Coordinates of C-alpha atoms and ligand atoms in Angstrom, one line a residue:
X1 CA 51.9 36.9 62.2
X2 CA 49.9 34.0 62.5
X3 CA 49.0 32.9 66.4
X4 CA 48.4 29.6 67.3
X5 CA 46.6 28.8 70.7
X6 CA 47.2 25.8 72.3
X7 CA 47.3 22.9 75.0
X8 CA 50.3 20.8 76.1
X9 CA 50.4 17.8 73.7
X10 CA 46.7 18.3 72.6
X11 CA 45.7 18.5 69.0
X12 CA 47.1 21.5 68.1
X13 CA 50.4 20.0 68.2
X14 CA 49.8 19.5 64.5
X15 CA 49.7 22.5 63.2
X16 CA 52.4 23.7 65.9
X17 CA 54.8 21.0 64.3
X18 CA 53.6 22.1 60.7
X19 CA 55.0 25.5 61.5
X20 CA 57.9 24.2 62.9
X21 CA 58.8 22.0 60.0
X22 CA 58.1 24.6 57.6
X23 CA 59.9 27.5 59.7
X24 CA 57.4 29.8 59.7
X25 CA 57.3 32.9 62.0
X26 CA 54.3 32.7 64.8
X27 CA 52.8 33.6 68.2
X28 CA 52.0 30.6 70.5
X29 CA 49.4 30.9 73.1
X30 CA 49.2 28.3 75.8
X31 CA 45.6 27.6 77.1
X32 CA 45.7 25.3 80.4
X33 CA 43.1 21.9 79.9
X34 CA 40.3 22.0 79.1
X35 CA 40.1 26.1 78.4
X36 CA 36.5 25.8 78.4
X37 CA 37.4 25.1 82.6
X38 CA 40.1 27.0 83.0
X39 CA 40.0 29.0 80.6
X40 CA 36.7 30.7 80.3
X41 CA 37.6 34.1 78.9
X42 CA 38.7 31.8 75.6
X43 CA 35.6 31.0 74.7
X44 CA 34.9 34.8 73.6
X45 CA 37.7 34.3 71.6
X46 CA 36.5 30.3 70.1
X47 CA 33.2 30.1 71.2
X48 CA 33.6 25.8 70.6
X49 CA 36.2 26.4 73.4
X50 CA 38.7 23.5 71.9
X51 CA 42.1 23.7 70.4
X52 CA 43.8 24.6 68.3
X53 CA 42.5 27.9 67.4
X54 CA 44.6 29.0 64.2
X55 CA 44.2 32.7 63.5
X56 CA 46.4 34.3 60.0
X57 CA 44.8 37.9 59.2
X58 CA 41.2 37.3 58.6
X59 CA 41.7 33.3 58.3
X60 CA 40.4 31.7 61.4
X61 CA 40.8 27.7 61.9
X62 CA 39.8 25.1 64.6
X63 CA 40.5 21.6 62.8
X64 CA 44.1 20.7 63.5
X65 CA 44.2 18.4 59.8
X66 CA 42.4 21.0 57.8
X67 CA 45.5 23.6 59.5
X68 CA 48.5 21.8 58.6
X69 CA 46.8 21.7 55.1
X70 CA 46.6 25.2 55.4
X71 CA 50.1 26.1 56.1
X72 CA 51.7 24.0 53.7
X73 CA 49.3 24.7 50.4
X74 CA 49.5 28.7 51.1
X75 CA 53.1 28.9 52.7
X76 CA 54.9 27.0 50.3
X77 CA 55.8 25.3 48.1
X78 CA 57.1 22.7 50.4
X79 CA 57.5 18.7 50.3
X80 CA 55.3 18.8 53.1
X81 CA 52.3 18.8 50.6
X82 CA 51.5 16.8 47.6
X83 CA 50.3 18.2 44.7
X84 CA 47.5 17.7 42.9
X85 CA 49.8 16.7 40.0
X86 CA 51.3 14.1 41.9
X87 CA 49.9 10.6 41.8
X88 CA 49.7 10.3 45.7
X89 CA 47.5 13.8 45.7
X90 CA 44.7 11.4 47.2
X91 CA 46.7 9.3 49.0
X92 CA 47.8 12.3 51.0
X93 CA 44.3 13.9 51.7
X94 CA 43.2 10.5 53.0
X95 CA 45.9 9.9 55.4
X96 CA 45.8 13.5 56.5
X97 CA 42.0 13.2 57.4
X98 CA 42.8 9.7 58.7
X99 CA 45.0 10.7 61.6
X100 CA 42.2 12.8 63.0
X101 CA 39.0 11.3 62.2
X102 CA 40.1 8.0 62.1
X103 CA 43.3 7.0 64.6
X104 CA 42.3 10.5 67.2
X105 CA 38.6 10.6 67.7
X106 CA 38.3 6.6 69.6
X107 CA 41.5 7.7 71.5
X108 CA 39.7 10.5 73.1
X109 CA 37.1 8.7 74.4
X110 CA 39.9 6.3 75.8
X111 CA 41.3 9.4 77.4
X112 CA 37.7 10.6 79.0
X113 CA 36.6 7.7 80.3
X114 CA 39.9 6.5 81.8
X115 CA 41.3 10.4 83.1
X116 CA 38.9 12.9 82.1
X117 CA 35.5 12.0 83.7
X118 CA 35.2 11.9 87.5
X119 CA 35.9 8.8 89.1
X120 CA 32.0 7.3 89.5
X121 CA 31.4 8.4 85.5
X122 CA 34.7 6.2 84.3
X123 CA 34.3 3.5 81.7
X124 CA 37.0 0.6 81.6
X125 CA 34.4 -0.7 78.9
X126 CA 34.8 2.0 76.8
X127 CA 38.5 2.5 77.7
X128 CA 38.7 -0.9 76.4
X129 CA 37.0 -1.1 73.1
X130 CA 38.2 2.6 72.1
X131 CA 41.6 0.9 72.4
X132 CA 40.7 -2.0 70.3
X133 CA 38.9 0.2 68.0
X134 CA 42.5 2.6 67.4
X135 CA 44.4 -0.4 67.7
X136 CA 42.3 -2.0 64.7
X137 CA 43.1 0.7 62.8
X138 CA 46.5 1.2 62.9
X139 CA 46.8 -2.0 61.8
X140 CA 46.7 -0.4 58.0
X141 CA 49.6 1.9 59.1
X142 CA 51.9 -0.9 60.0
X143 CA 51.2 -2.4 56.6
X144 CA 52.4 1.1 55.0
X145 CA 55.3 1.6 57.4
X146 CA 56.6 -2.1 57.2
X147 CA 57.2 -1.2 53.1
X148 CA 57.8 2.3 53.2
X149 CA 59.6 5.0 55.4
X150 CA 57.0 7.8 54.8
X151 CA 52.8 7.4 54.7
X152 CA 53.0 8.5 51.1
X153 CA 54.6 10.2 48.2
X154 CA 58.0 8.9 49.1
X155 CA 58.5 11.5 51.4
X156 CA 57.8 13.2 54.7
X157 CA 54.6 15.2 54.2
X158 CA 51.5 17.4 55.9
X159 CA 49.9 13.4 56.8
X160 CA 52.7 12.3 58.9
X161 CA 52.3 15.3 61.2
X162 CA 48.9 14.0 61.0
X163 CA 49.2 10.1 61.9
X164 CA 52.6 11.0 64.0
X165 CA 49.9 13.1 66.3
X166 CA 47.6 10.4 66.9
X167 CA 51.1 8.2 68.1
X168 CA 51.8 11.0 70.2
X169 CA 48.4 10.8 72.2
X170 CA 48.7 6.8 72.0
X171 CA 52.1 7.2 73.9
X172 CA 50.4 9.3 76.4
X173 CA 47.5 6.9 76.6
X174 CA 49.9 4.6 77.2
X175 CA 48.7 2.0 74.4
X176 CA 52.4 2.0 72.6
X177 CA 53.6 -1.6 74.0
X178 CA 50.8 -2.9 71.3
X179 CA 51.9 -1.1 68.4
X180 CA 53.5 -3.7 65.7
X181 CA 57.2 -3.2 65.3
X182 CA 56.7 -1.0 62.2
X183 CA 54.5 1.5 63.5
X184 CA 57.0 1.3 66.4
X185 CA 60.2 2.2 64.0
X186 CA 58.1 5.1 62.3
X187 CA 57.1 6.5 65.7
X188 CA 60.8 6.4 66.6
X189 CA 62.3 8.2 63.3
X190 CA 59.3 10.7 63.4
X191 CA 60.5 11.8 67.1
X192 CA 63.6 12.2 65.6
X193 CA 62.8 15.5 63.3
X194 CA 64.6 18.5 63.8
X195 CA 61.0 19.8 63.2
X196 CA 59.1 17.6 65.5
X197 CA 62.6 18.3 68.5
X198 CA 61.8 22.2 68.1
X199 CA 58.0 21.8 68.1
X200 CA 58.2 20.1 71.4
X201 CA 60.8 22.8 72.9
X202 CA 58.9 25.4 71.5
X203 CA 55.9 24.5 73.7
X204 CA 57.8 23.5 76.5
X205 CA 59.2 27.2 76.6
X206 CA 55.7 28.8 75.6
X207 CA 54.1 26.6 78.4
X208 CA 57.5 28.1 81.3
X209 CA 56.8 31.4 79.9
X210 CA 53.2 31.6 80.2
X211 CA 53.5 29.8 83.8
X212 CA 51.9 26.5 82.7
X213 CA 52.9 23.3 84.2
X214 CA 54.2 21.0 81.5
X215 CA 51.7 17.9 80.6
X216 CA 53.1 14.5 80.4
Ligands
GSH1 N1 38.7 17.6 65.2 C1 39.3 18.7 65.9 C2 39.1 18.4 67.4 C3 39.4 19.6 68.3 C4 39.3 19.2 69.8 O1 38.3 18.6 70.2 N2 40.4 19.5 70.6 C5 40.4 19.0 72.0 C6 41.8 18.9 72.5 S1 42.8 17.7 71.7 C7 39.7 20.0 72.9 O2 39.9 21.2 72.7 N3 39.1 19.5 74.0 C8 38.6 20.4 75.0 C9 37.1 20.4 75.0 O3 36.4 19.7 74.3 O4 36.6 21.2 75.8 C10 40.8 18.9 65.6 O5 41.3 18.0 64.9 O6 41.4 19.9 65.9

């Protein structure tokens, strides 16, 4: 059984999705934010203390891209990767690295220096050129989105779990009102997965279960 431990709408929501979409059996464990607080006695169990922590027999993973790569190249085959056969093999590993490196990591530092931080160590400077930075990237993904339905191959894959994340945290962030009208219409059909529905409910009900208040 593979057990997934997580935080409300945090970065493990990729892999959490992944599983869903590929209807895979697991265990979710809801951490409250940050576990490294509130959490202390995870920290023997992921001594980096973030999220996700993947664990599948002896296979332990922490990078939320490099998970839903995981899942999909050992649990399938599924449409959800592309092959190394296929002529968008690359296109596939870029946009799936992409979403995190790329389109997550300046969002966080929007979201510690506007929420995170106490109030006398907030930022608005670097609230606003993280969101300038994201936004300047994204700018490639409305170009793809504008022609095509899908990031690559044609298809719903592993690396729109991956960019669909990082439009999750935008929407929390609250930075949607300047995404271009493609990015906008992706967003919209991506929320409208069976895949993505049940990942969300599934945390939701993890989250009641385990007593955790829900996150916005
Ligand atoms: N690159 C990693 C980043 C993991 C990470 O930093 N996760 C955040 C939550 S989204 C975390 O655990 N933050 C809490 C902390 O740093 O203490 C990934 O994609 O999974």
């Amino acid at each position: 059984m593979i057990t997934l431990y997580h935080c409300a709408r945090a970065r493990s929501f990729r892999p959490l999705w992944t599983l869903e979409e590929l209807g895979l059996p697991y265990e979710l464990k809801m951490l409250p934010f940050p576990p490294r607080v509130f959490a202390k006695e995870y920290l023997g169990i992921n001594p980096l203390g973030t999220i996700p922590l993947m664990l599948d027999g002896e296979t332990r993973m922490t990078e939320s891209a490099a998970i839903a790569q995981y899942l999909v190249t050992k649990y399938g085959p599924t449409p959800l990767a592309v092959g190394v056969d296929e002529p968008d093999f690359g296109a596939f590993l870029n946009w799936l690295h992409f979403g995190e490196a790329t389109l997550t990591f300046p969002q966080t530092l929007v979201l510690r220096y506007s929420e995170l931080e106490p109030e006398e160590r907030r930022n608005p400077q670097v609230v606003a050129d993280y969101s300038k930075w994201f936004l300047g990237r994204l700018r490639i993904i409305e170009t793809i989105t504008a022609a095509n339905e899908h990031i690559c191959a044609g298809r719903f894959t592993a690396a729109d779990i991956s960019v669909g994340y990082a439009l999750l945290l935008a929407e929390r962030l609250g930075l949607t009102s300047q995404f271009g009208p493609a990015v906008t219409a992706y967003w919209a059909r991506l929320q409208q997965r069976d895949g993505y529905k049940r990942a969300v409910d599934s945390e939701n009900r993890a989250g009641d279960e385990q007593g955790l208040a829900r996150r916005d």
